[in-house]
Coordinates of C-alpha atoms and ligand atoms in Angstrom, one line a residue:
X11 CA 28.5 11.5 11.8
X12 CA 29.3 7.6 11.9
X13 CA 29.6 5.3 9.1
X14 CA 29.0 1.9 10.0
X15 CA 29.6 -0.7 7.8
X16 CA 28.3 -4.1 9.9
X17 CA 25.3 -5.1 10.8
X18 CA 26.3 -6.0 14.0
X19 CA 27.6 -3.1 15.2
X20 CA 24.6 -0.8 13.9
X21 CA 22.8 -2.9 16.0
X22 CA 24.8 -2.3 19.1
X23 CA 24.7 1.5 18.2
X24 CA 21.1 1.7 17.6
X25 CA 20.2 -0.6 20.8
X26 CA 21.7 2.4 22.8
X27 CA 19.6 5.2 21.2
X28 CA 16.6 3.2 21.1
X29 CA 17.1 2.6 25.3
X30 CA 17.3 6.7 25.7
X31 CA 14.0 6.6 23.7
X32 CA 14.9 8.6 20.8
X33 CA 13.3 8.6 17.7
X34 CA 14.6 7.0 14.9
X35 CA 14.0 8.1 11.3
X36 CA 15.2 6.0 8.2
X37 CA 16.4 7.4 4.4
X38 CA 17.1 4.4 2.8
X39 CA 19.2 5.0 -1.0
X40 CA 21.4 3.7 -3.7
X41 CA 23.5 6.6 -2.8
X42 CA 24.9 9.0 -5.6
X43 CA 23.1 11.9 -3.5
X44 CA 21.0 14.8 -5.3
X45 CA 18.3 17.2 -4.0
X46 CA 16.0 14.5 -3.9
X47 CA 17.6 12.4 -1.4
X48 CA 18.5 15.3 0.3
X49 CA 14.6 16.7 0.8
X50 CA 14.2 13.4 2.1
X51 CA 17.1 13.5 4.7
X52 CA 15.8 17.5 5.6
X53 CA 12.2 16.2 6.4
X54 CA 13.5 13.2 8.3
X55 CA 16.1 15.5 10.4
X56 CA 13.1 17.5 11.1
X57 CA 11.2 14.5 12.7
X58 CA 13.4 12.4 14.2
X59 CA 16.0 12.8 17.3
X60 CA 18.1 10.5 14.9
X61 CA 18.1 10.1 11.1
X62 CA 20.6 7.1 9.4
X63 CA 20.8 7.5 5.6
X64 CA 21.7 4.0 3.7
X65 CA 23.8 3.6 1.1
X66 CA 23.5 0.1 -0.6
X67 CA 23.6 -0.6 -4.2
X68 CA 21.0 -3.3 -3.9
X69 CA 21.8 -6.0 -6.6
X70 CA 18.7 -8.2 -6.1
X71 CA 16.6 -5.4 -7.4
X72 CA 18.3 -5.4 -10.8
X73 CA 17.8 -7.7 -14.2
X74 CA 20.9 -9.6 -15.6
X75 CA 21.0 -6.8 -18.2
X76 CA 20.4 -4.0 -16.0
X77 CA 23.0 -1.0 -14.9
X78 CA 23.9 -2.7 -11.4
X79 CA 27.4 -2.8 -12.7
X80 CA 28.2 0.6 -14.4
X81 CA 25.0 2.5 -11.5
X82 CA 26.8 5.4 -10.2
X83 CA 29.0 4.8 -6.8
X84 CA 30.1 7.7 -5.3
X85 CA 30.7 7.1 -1.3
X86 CA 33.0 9.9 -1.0
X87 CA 30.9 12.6 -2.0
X88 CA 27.6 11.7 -0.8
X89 CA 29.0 11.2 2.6
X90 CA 30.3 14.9 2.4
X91 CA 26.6 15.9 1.6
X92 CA 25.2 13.4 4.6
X93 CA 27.5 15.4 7.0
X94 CA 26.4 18.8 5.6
X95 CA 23.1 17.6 5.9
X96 CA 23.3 16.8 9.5
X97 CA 23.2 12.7 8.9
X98 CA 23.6 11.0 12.1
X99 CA 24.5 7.4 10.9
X100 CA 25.3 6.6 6.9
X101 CA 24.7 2.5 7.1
X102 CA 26.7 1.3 4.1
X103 CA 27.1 -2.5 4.0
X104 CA 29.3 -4.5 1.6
X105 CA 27.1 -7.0 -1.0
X106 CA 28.2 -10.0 1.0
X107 CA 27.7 -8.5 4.2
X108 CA 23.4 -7.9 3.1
X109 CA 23.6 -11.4 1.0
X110 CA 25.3 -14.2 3.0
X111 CA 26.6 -16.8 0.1
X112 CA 23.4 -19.2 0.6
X113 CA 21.2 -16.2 0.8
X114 CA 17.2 -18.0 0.3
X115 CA 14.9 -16.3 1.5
X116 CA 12.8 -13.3 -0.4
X117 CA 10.3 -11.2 0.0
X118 CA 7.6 -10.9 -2.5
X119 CA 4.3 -8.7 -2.8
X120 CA 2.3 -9.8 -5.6
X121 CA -0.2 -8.4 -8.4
X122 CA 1.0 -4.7 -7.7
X123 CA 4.2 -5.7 -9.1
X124 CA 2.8 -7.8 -12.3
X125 CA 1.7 -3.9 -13.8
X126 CA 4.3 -0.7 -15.0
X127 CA 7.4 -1.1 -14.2
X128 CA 7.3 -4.1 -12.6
X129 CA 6.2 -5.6 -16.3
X130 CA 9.2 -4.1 -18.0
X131 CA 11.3 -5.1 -14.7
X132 CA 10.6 -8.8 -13.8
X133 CA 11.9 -9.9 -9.7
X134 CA 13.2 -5.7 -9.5
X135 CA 10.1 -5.5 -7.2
X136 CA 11.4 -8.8 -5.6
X137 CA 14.6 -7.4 -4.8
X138 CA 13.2 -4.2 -3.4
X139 CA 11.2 -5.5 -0.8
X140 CA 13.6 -8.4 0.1
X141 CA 16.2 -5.6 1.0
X142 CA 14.2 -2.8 2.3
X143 CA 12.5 -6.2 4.7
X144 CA 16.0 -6.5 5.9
X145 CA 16.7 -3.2 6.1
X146 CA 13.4 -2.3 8.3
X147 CA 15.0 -5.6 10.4
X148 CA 17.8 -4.5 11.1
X149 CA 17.4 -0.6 11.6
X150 CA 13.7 -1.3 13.4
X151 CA 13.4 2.7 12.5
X152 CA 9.9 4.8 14.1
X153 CA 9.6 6.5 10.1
X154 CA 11.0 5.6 7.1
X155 CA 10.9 8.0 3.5
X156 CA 9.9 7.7 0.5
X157 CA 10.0 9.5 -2.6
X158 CA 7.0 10.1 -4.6
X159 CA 9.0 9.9 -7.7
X160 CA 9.2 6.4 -7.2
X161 CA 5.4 5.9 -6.8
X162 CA 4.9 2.1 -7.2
X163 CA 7.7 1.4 -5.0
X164 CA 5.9 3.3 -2.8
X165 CA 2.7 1.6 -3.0
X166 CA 3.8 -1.9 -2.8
X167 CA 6.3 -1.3 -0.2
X168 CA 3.1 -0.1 2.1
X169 CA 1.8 -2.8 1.2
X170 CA 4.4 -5.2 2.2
X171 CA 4.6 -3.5 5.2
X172 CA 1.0 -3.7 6.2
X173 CA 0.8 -7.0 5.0
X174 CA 3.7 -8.2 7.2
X175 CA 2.9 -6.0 9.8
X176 CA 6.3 -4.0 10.1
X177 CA 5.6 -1.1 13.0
X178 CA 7.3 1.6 11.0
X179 CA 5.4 5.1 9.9
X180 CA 6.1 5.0 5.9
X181 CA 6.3 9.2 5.0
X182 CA 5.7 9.9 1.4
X183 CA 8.1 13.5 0.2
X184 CA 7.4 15.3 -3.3
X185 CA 9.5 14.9 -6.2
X186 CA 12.1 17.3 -6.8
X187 CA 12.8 18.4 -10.0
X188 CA 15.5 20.2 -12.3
X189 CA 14.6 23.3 -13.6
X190 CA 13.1 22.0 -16.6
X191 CA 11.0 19.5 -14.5
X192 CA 12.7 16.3 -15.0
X193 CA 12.6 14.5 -12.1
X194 CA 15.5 14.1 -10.2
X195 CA 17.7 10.3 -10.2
X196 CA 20.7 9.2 -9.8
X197 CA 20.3 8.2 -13.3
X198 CA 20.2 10.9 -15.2
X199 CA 24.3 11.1 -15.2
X200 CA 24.0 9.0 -18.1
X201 CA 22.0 11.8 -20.2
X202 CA 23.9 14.3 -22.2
X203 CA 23.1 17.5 -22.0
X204 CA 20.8 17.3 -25.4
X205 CA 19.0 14.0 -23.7
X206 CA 18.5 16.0 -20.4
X207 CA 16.3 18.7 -22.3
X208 CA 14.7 15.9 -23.9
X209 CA 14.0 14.1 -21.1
X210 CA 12.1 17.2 -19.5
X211 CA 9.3 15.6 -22.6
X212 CA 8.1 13.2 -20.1
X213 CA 7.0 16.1 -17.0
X214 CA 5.6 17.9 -20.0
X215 CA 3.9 16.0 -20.9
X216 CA 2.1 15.3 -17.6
X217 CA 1.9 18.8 -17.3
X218 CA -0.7 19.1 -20.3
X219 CA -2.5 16.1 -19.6
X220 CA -3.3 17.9 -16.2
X221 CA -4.2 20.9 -17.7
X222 CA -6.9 18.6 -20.2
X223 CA -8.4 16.8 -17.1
X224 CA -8.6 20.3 -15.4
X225 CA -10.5 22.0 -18.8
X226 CA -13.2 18.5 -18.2
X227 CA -11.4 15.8 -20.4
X228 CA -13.3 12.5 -19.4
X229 CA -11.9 10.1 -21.7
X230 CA -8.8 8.1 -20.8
X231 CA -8.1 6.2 -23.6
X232 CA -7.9 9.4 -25.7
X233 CA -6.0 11.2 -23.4
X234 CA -3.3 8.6 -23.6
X235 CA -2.8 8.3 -26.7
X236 CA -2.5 12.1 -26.8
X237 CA 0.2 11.6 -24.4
X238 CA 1.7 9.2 -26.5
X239 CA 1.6 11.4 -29.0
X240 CA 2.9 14.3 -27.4
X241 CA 5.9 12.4 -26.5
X242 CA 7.0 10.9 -29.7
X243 CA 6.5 14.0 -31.6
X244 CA 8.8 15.9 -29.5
X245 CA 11.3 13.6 -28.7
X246 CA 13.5 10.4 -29.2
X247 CA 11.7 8.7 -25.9
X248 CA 10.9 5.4 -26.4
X249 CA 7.7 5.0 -24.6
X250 CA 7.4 1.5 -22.1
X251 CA 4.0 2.5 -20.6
X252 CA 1.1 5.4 -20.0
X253 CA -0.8 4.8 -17.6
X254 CA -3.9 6.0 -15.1
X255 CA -3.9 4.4 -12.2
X256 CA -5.0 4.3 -8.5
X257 CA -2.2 6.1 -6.9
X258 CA -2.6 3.3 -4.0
X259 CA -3.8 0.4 -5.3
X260 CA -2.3 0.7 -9.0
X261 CA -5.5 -1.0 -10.8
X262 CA -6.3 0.8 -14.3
X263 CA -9.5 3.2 -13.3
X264 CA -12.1 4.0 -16.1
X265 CA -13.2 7.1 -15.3
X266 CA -11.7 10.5 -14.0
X267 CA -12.9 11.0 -10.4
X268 CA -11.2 11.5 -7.0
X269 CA -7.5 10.3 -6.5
X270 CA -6.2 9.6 -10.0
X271 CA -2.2 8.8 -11.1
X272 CA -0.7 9.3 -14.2
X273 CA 2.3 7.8 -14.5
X274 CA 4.6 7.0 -17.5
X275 CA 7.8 5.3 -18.8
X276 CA 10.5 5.3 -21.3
X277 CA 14.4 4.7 -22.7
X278 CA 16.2 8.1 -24.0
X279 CA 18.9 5.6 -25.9
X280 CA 19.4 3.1 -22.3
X281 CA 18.7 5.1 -20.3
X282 CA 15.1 4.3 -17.9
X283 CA 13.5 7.5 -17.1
X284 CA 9.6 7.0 -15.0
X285 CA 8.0 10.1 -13.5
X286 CA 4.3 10.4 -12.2
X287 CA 1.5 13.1 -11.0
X288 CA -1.1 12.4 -8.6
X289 CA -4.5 14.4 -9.3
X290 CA -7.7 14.9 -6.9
X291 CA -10.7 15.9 -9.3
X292 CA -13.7 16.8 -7.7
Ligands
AMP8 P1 17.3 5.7 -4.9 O1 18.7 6.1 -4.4 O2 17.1 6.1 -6.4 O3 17.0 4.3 -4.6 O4 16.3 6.6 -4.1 C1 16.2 6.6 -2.7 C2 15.0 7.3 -2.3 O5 15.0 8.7 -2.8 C3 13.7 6.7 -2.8 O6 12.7 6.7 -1.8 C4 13.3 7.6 -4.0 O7 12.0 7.6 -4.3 C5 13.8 8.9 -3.5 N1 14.0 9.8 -4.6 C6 14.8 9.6 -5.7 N2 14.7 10.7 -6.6 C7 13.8 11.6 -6.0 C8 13.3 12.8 -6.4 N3 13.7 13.4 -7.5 N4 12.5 13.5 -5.5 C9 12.1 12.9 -4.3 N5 12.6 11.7 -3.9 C10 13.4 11.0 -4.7

């Protein structure tokens, strides 16, 4: 496994595979590795002749009082669990090597990102597409993946790359879980142990709004605020958004039919815990 830490010499390195026509699959992280990344890297390995992981603690993506300062690094480790995993390149460039000093230019996609998280997080979408842009630039991978988890970065990243007509195959992996459902992030090594059973309130609660829909519930606006209500009675969560949703183009739908997303929000103490289903109903 190489780790290569310039962009100009992933380049050379990747100019080479490209010429003996191998197929390049991209994970692309914030690195302090768990199962989720590593579904992600399984899939890829399984589709690609090459798969590069990155590792880049993307500081355009995060608010002045955001974690970017105290967000987990831990190089050493993951890049044991890359190896394991059968990683052929880990890409890990410095902050100044991805953001020259007079760094101008950005990326924006827009009314996706006015709605969830992207209300609570002003310019985080900003910063995510401006860096995966470069990323997709510099790599030029065949597929890049995605985890569901992060469902609106998933949608306006499509997007994006639609819109600016990047020739890369976007693959979409399910969320892994703990045991007691909550969704897997590099995040939760903030929770204590309490806040981690807590936290399994938001998958829960997903859980029974499915089970609702599936017994004929029709109406939303009640079965939010049932949600809502679900979730502060059993736990210290403090809600930021619940939501149904398009699960592609993110708009608020009004009635339960076909491809619908419920998606929700909230801050166990500081830290920011999202998680999401997708339903079809017939
Ligand atoms: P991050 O390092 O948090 O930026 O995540 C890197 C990639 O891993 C993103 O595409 C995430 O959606 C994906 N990912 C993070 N957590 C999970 C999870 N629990 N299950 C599946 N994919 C995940």
């Amino acid at each position: 496994m190489l780790v290569i830490k310039s962009i100009a010499s992933l380049r050379k390195t990747l100019q080479k595979i490209r010429q003996r026509k191998k197929r390049i699959g991209f994970v692309p992280t914030m690195g302090a590795l768990h199962e989720g990344h590593l579904s992600l890297i399984r899939v890829c390995r399984r589709e690609n002749d090459l798969t590069l992981l990155s590792i880049f603690i993307n500081p355009t993506q995060f608010g002045p009082h955001e974690d970017f300062n105290k967000y987990p690094r831990a190089f050493k480790k993951d890049s044991s669990l890359a190896k394991k995993e059968g990683v052929d390149i880990i890409f890990h460039p410095s902050v100044d090597e991805m953001y020259s000093r007079n760094h101008l230019t950005f990326v924006e996609t827009r009314g996706i990102t006015d709605i969830l998280c992207g209300r609570f997080r002003p310019g985080h979408f900003r910063g995510v597409t401006t860096v995966v842009s470069k990323l997709l630039n510099i790599v030029e991978p065949d597929s890049m993946y995605l985890g569901q988890k992060d469902a609106q970065q998933v949608a306006v990243l499509k997007k994006m790359i639609s819109d600016l007509n990047f020739s890369v195959a976007v693959k979409i992996c399910p969320t892994v879980r703990e045991k007691n459902g909550l969704a897997m992030s590099s995040r939760n090594q903030y929770l204590t142990p309490k806040q981690r059973e807590e936290a399994s309130i938001l998958y829960r609660t997903l859980k029974t709004a499915k089970t609702k829909i599936l017994q004929g519930e029709k109406n939303i606006s009640s079965l939010l605020k049932s949600m809502h209500q679900q979730i502060t009675e059993h736990s210290s969560l403090k809600v930021e958004y619940i939501e149904c949703v398009h699960p592609q183009t993110f708009e608020r739908i009004h009635s339960i039919k076909g491809r619908v997303m419920l998606a929700l929000a909230g801050r166990l103490d500081k830290t920011r815990l999202i998680d999401n289903i997708v339903l079809n109903i017939k």
